XYZ file of C-alpha atoms in Angstrom:
403
model
C 20.320 20.886 -35.911
C 24.084 20.497 -35.304
C 25.533 22.882 -32.729
C 28.788 24.923 -32.438
C 30.020 22.440 -29.815
C 29.977 19.727 -32.394
C 31.882 21.949 -34.758
C 34.428 22.633 -32.114
C 34.909 19.027 -31.368
C 35.469 18.361 -35.163
C 38.192 21.169 -34.997
C 38.292 24.593 -36.559
C 41.971 25.488 -36.447
C 42.706 27.516 -39.505
C 39.149 27.184 -40.912
C 37.255 30.209 -42.244
C 34.098 30.217 -40.200
C 31.274 32.573 -41.462
C 29.104 33.766 -38.467
C 25.850 35.109 -39.453
C 25.225 37.378 -36.498
C 22.619 40.008 -35.712
C 24.378 43.377 -35.265
C 21.340 45.394 -36.076
C 21.867 47.883 -33.317
C 20.109 51.186 -32.794
C 22.307 54.192 -33.761
C 21.953 57.882 -32.958
C 24.192 60.039 -34.965
C 26.564 57.113 -35.642
C 26.735 56.001 -31.927
C 25.367 52.901 -30.717
C 22.693 53.315 -28.177
C 22.131 49.704 -27.179
C 24.827 47.085 -27.770
C 22.875 44.076 -26.503
C 22.848 42.271 -29.813
C 26.632 42.637 -30.248
C 27.207 41.247 -26.687
C 24.798 38.296 -27.523
C 27.029 36.972 -30.273
C 30.255 37.207 -28.080
C 30.211 33.693 -26.744
C 30.164 32.307 -30.234
C 32.804 34.487 -31.691
C 35.084 34.097 -28.642
C 34.944 30.333 -28.638
C 35.597 30.071 -32.360
C 38.595 32.557 -32.188
C 39.980 30.763 -29.074
C 39.826 27.372 -31.024
C 41.891 28.890 -33.897
C 39.293 29.689 -36.426
C 39.472 32.641 -38.791
C 36.115 34.289 -37.902
C 34.042 36.183 -40.438
C 31.161 38.033 -38.902
C 28.374 39.194 -41.171
C 25.031 40.986 -40.424
C 22.567 43.464 -41.753
C 21.684 46.853 -40.121
C 18.567 48.806 -40.907
C 16.891 48.865 -44.265
C 19.165 50.120 -46.902
C 17.638 49.671 -50.386
C 20.152 47.047 -51.890
C 23.015 49.590 -52.180
C 25.777 51.084 -50.029
C 24.360 53.786 -47.630
C 26.760 55.257 -44.972
C 24.187 55.794 -42.403
C 23.815 51.983 -42.250
C 27.387 51.059 -42.218
C 28.403 48.184 -39.830
C 31.619 49.974 -38.929
C 30.419 51.249 -35.430
C 29.314 47.683 -34.700
C 32.664 46.245 -35.907
C 34.502 48.701 -33.621
C 32.281 47.912 -30.656
C 32.730 44.148 -31.328
C 36.500 44.748 -31.152
C 36.178 46.605 -27.939
C 34.165 43.826 -26.351
C 36.480 41.185 -27.572
C 39.498 43.107 -26.333
C 41.270 42.830 -29.680
C 41.439 44.339 -33.077
C 38.678 43.413 -35.522
C 39.311 43.878 -39.252
C 36.603 45.606 -41.277
C 35.753 45.196 -44.935
C 34.007 47.946 -46.763
C 32.167 45.723 -48.982
C 30.319 42.350 -48.658
C 31.646 40.089 -51.283
C 34.123 42.288 -53.282
C 37.850 42.844 -53.172
C 37.734 44.380 -49.616
C 35.947 41.410 -48.217
C 38.384 38.926 -49.835
C 41.446 40.883 -48.677
C 40.015 41.123 -45.056
C 39.395 37.332 -44.976
C 42.783 36.418 -46.760
C 44.563 38.549 -44.211
C 43.148 36.767 -41.265
C 45.383 34.422 -39.144
C 43.983 31.699 -36.834
C 42.060 33.227 -33.936
C 41.483 36.571 -35.670
C 38.081 38.266 -36.497
C 36.802 40.310 -39.448
C 33.463 41.958 -39.976
C 32.196 42.438 -43.550
C 29.935 45.378 -44.569
C 26.147 45.423 -44.169
C 24.826 42.447 -46.201
C 21.740 44.544 -47.204
C 24.059 46.717 -49.246
C 23.795 44.034 -51.792
C 20.230 43.544 -53.399
C 20.760 39.775 -53.519
C 20.569 39.570 -49.852
C 16.809 40.301 -49.567
C 15.703 39.535 -53.092
C 12.423 37.469 -53.490
C 14.090 35.938 -56.601
C 15.627 32.597 -55.693
C 18.251 32.831 -58.433
C 19.446 36.388 -57.501
C 19.490 35.442 -53.763
C 21.423 32.219 -54.601
C 23.982 34.053 -56.689
C 24.711 36.304 -53.738
C 24.852 33.244 -51.393
C 27.403 31.700 -53.842
C 29.641 34.683 -53.466
C 29.411 34.667 -49.682
C 30.163 30.892 -49.643
C 33.460 31.652 -51.523
C 34.618 33.607 -48.409
C 34.237 30.600 -45.934
C 34.647 26.852 -45.168
C 31.910 26.737 -42.614
C 28.682 28.482 -41.646
C 27.462 29.315 -38.097
C 24.018 30.748 -37.765
C 23.829 32.859 -34.691
C 21.606 35.833 -35.756
C 18.347 34.800 -34.168
C 16.808 38.241 -34.853
C 16.952 37.419 -38.533
C 15.914 33.813 -38.723
C 12.393 34.674 -39.734
C 13.736 36.147 -42.911
C 14.196 34.190 -46.175
C 17.422 36.104 -46.930
C 20.529 34.877 -48.714
C 22.790 34.883 -45.686
C 20.139 33.329 -43.536
C 18.371 30.605 -45.765
C 20.473 30.054 -48.856
C 24.061 30.187 -47.514
C 23.730 27.313 -45.008
C 22.804 25.083 -47.932
C 26.152 25.779 -49.559
C 28.382 25.089 -46.493
C 28.597 22.662 -43.542
C 26.318 24.436 -41.083
C 25.894 24.693 -37.312
C 23.800 26.687 -34.807
C 25.710 29.093 -32.699
C 25.111 29.455 -28.879
C 22.649 32.228 -29.256
C 20.395 30.397 -31.513
C 20.604 27.211 -29.410
C 19.731 29.258 -26.329
C 16.764 31.157 -27.881
C 15.265 27.877 -29.411
C 15.576 26.162 -26.101
C 13.777 29.051 -24.284
C 11.042 29.306 -26.798
C 10.361 25.615 -26.522
C 9.691 26.158 -22.762
C 6.917 28.577 -23.944
C 5.397 26.088 -26.272
C 6.220 22.517 -25.146
C 6.913 22.655 -21.497
C 4.906 25.500 -19.930
C 4.793 25.951 -16.179
C 1.391 27.450 -15.234
C -0.159 29.829 -14.773
C 1.164 31.094 -18.119
C 0.781 34.837 -18.439
C 1.553 36.867 -21.553
C 2.013 40.694 -21.526
C 1.674 42.141 -25.035
C 2.243 45.805 -25.871
C 3.649 47.901 -28.799
C 1.989 50.095 -31.328
C -0.035 48.070 -33.625
C -2.477 45.326 -32.787
C -2.257 43.912 -36.273
C 1.420 42.932 -35.649
C 0.249 40.750 -32.591
C -2.922 39.183 -34.110
C -1.338 35.856 -35.145
C 0.385 35.357 -31.828
C -2.790 36.119 -30.006
C -4.614 33.606 -32.122
C -1.938 30.979 -30.915
C -1.929 32.061 -27.344
C -5.683 31.769 -26.896
C -5.296 28.145 -26.798
C -2.118 28.093 -24.531
C -1.898 31.078 -22.258
C -3.891 31.458 -19.063
C -3.907 35.278 -19.062
C -3.279 38.002 -21.583
C -2.431 41.425 -20.467
C -2.762 44.073 -23.108
C -1.020 47.493 -23.185
C 0.773 50.017 -25.482
C -0.831 51.495 -28.438
C -2.538 48.195 -29.414
C -4.655 48.391 -26.196
C -6.801 51.215 -27.703
C -8.069 48.977 -30.394
C -9.221 46.550 -27.770
C -10.755 49.239 -25.762
C -12.587 50.465 -28.893
C -13.766 46.857 -29.419
C -15.171 46.797 -25.911
C -17.229 49.929 -26.849
C -15.080 52.711 -25.289
C -14.192 55.911 -27.008
C -10.420 56.402 -27.327
C -10.084 59.948 -28.445
C -7.148 60.539 -30.798
C -5.321 57.450 -29.466
C -3.611 55.044 -31.763
C -6.330 53.008 -33.311
C -6.538 50.493 -36.090
C -10.261 50.761 -36.771
C -10.217 47.960 -39.469
C -9.035 45.505 -36.746
C -11.889 46.122 -34.389
C -14.133 43.346 -35.705
C -11.168 40.809 -35.517
C -10.460 41.918 -32.004
C -13.989 41.509 -31.034
C -13.820 37.865 -32.221
C -10.627 37.250 -30.301
C -12.170 38.748 -27.143
C -15.168 36.349 -27.519
C -12.831 33.452 -28.084
C -10.914 34.311 -24.993
C -14.046 34.272 -22.833
C -15.190 31.048 -24.315
C -11.915 29.309 -23.814
C -11.418 30.641 -20.308
C -8.445 32.772 -21.119
C -8.471 35.936 -18.935
C -7.899 38.927 -21.201
C -7.119 41.988 -19.192
C -7.302 45.511 -20.471
C -6.064 48.899 -18.998
C -8.576 50.386 -16.462
C -6.821 53.812 -16.643
C -4.404 55.509 -18.904
C -2.255 58.609 -19.073
C -3.417 60.980 -21.765
C -2.221 64.216 -23.390
C -3.375 66.455 -26.375
C 0.003 65.997 -28.073
C 2.672 63.311 -28.508
C 5.781 64.011 -26.267
C 9.067 65.363 -27.655
C 11.380 62.326 -27.528
C 14.493 64.272 -28.331
C 14.293 67.096 -25.717
C 12.442 64.950 -23.173
C 10.594 68.078 -22.259
C 7.876 67.728 -19.485
C 4.649 66.467 -21.031
C 2.428 66.884 -17.929
C 0.001 64.094 -18.804
C -3.411 63.576 -16.896
C -4.791 60.111 -15.665
C -8.180 59.192 -16.778
C -10.322 56.029 -16.641
C -9.939 53.776 -19.748
C -13.602 54.395 -20.601
C -13.324 58.096 -20.321
C -10.621 59.229 -22.613
C -11.568 62.750 -23.875
C -12.158 63.300 -27.604
C -9.083 65.542 -27.959
C -6.619 63.354 -25.914
C -4.392 60.579 -26.885
C -3.522 57.610 -24.458
C 0.259 57.258 -24.147
C 0.795 54.836 -21.167
C -1.111 52.653 -18.823
C -2.178 54.367 -15.654
C -1.334 53.722 -11.958
C -4.318 51.434 -11.299
C -3.569 49.303 -14.339
C 0.043 48.978 -13.200
C -1.145 47.600 -9.902
C -3.537 45.220 -11.599
C -1.018 43.936 -14.136
C 1.461 43.327 -11.340
C -1.108 41.349 -9.387
C -1.921 39.203 -12.542
C 1.838 38.518 -12.848
C 2.510 37.837 -9.211
C 1.531 34.073 -9.142
C 2.664 33.271 -12.651
C 4.710 30.059 -13.460
C 5.789 31.400 -16.851
C 5.748 34.956 -18.300
C 6.317 36.102 -21.824
C 6.532 39.841 -22.356
C 6.694 41.521 -25.857
C 6.115 45.197 -26.345
C 6.222 48.282 -24.039
C 3.080 49.565 -22.180
C 3.536 53.114 -23.404
C 5.989 55.688 -24.887
C 8.806 54.465 -22.598
C 11.431 56.701 -24.446
C 9.923 59.630 -22.525
C 10.189 59.749 -18.736
C 6.588 60.936 -18.251
C 5.331 57.724 -19.998
C 7.889 55.111 -18.820
C 6.184 53.952 -15.552
C 3.797 51.466 -17.224
C 6.731 49.622 -18.886
C 8.695 49.896 -15.624
C 5.890 48.334 -13.704
C 5.829 45.368 -15.989
C 9.622 44.855 -15.642
C 9.506 45.257 -11.946
C 6.723 42.696 -11.722
C 8.756 40.223 -13.747
C 11.714 40.650 -11.400
C 9.525 40.158 -8.413
C 7.879 37.033 -9.896
C 9.220 33.580 -9.121
C 8.157 32.652 -12.681
C 10.371 31.791 -15.688
C 10.438 35.080 -17.355
C 11.167 35.826 -21.077
C 11.358 39.258 -22.522
C 10.594 39.021 -26.166
C 13.228 41.155 -27.782
C 12.634 44.316 -29.902
C 11.468 47.340 -27.922
C 10.898 45.347 -24.848
C 14.555 44.365 -24.601
C 15.535 47.902 -25.537
C 13.284 49.244 -22.700
C 14.803 46.870 -20.074
C 18.293 48.219 -20.851
C 17.182 51.843 -21.376
C 15.188 52.034 -18.168
C 18.334 50.723 -16.213
C 17.145 47.241 -15.247
C 19.645 44.416 -14.736
C 19.035 42.206 -17.752
C 20.644 39.285 -16.033
C 17.818 39.237 -13.459
C 15.337 38.107 -16.117
C 15.072 34.461 -17.142
C 15.905 35.356 -20.747
C 15.907 38.493 -22.916
C 15.443 37.472 -26.531
C 17.466 39.245 -29.279
C 14.619 38.776 -31.850
C 11.217 40.336 -31.311
C 9.801 39.392 -34.695
C 11.386 35.988 -34.712
C 10.317 35.054 -31.246
C 6.766 36.122 -32.050
C 6.611 34.097 -35.367
C 8.026 31.006 -33.382
C 5.200 31.339 -30.888
C 2.890 31.655 -33.805
C 3.910 28.280 -34.969
C 5.407 29.437 -38.193
C 8.447 27.789 -39.868
C 11.350 30.103 -39.571
C 13.590 29.946 -42.655
C 16.820 30.428 -40.866
C 16.052 27.596 -38.456
C 14.840 25.283 -41.076
C 17.966 25.796 -42.977
C 20.110 24.962 -39.947
C 18.048 21.747 -39.387
C 18.308 20.661 -42.965
């Protein structure tokens, strides 16, 4: 794929450059709680503006149902982008309508505009090629050049990700180029031992990547809500813990495959449990108890890995050459259940390995829990995209840039 450096070498002075970013940031009462994805696109936007481009930044946010919804407006993200750039950023209150055209027409060389949430138009996410294409045509009318830099969306066959690049000269921004380079290190050029730590709520979300990793990784460390399906598959009772009963037979097959292929699959040996889920808003003390992973009481729910598991997982990461971590080890949003996730983060910081934090909740946890994100080898901006890449799937947004 062509890169932004090639575009800059060709010259962008006065050109309208459409940057498909990922500004899908978490909001609480209209306030951004984690601006990592906005900061991730800064190098691309800054370079284009400095070179004299008229920069049009576009993104989705949340899951509006194809129509304007104030709670999903990109205005807070646009304002934060302006703060980080240190200069005003124009904001259009529609995607391809009069406001968008007025904002773009009003740009001078080196200026930046953000258009409203792309998913406010049903054509963005439509499964109908014609409807999606018609929206892409309208987006293309705003610009002369396309730069793809929203890695968190490249696994979606959406108009601004897949169809729009076919309508304009297209290039990969710095973020996408970096993300792809890092993921190739996890697939083509792996320094061993290769250790993967997987957490998060649902094991079904991770089955495809586990399927691929069983032939590539040396160790798999399992935590988070998905661990209880593995513990159930091993024959343990899990109380009222998060459990996908229908996935137990599949997990049993994967556990057998791991044993047969020499992949060390490591499960929690102890967990923190409680009779009720913690209050994440007030952060009221939860007072959990620690039990062995094979002794979870019938009326209790596992909510984090325990202290012995933290030590065990740290030891399994200590000699790694490469580490990929995707998914928290527990309900890290509550201080009583954050220690498991903290332990993985600390182990990665202590490890000499090339470490990749696979986006999503893992990246949010690193920042929320106060770790220096620059101390990790790489923090991905796309949890779902990075997983699908490792699964060996073709990502529509990358395919469009390579065409």
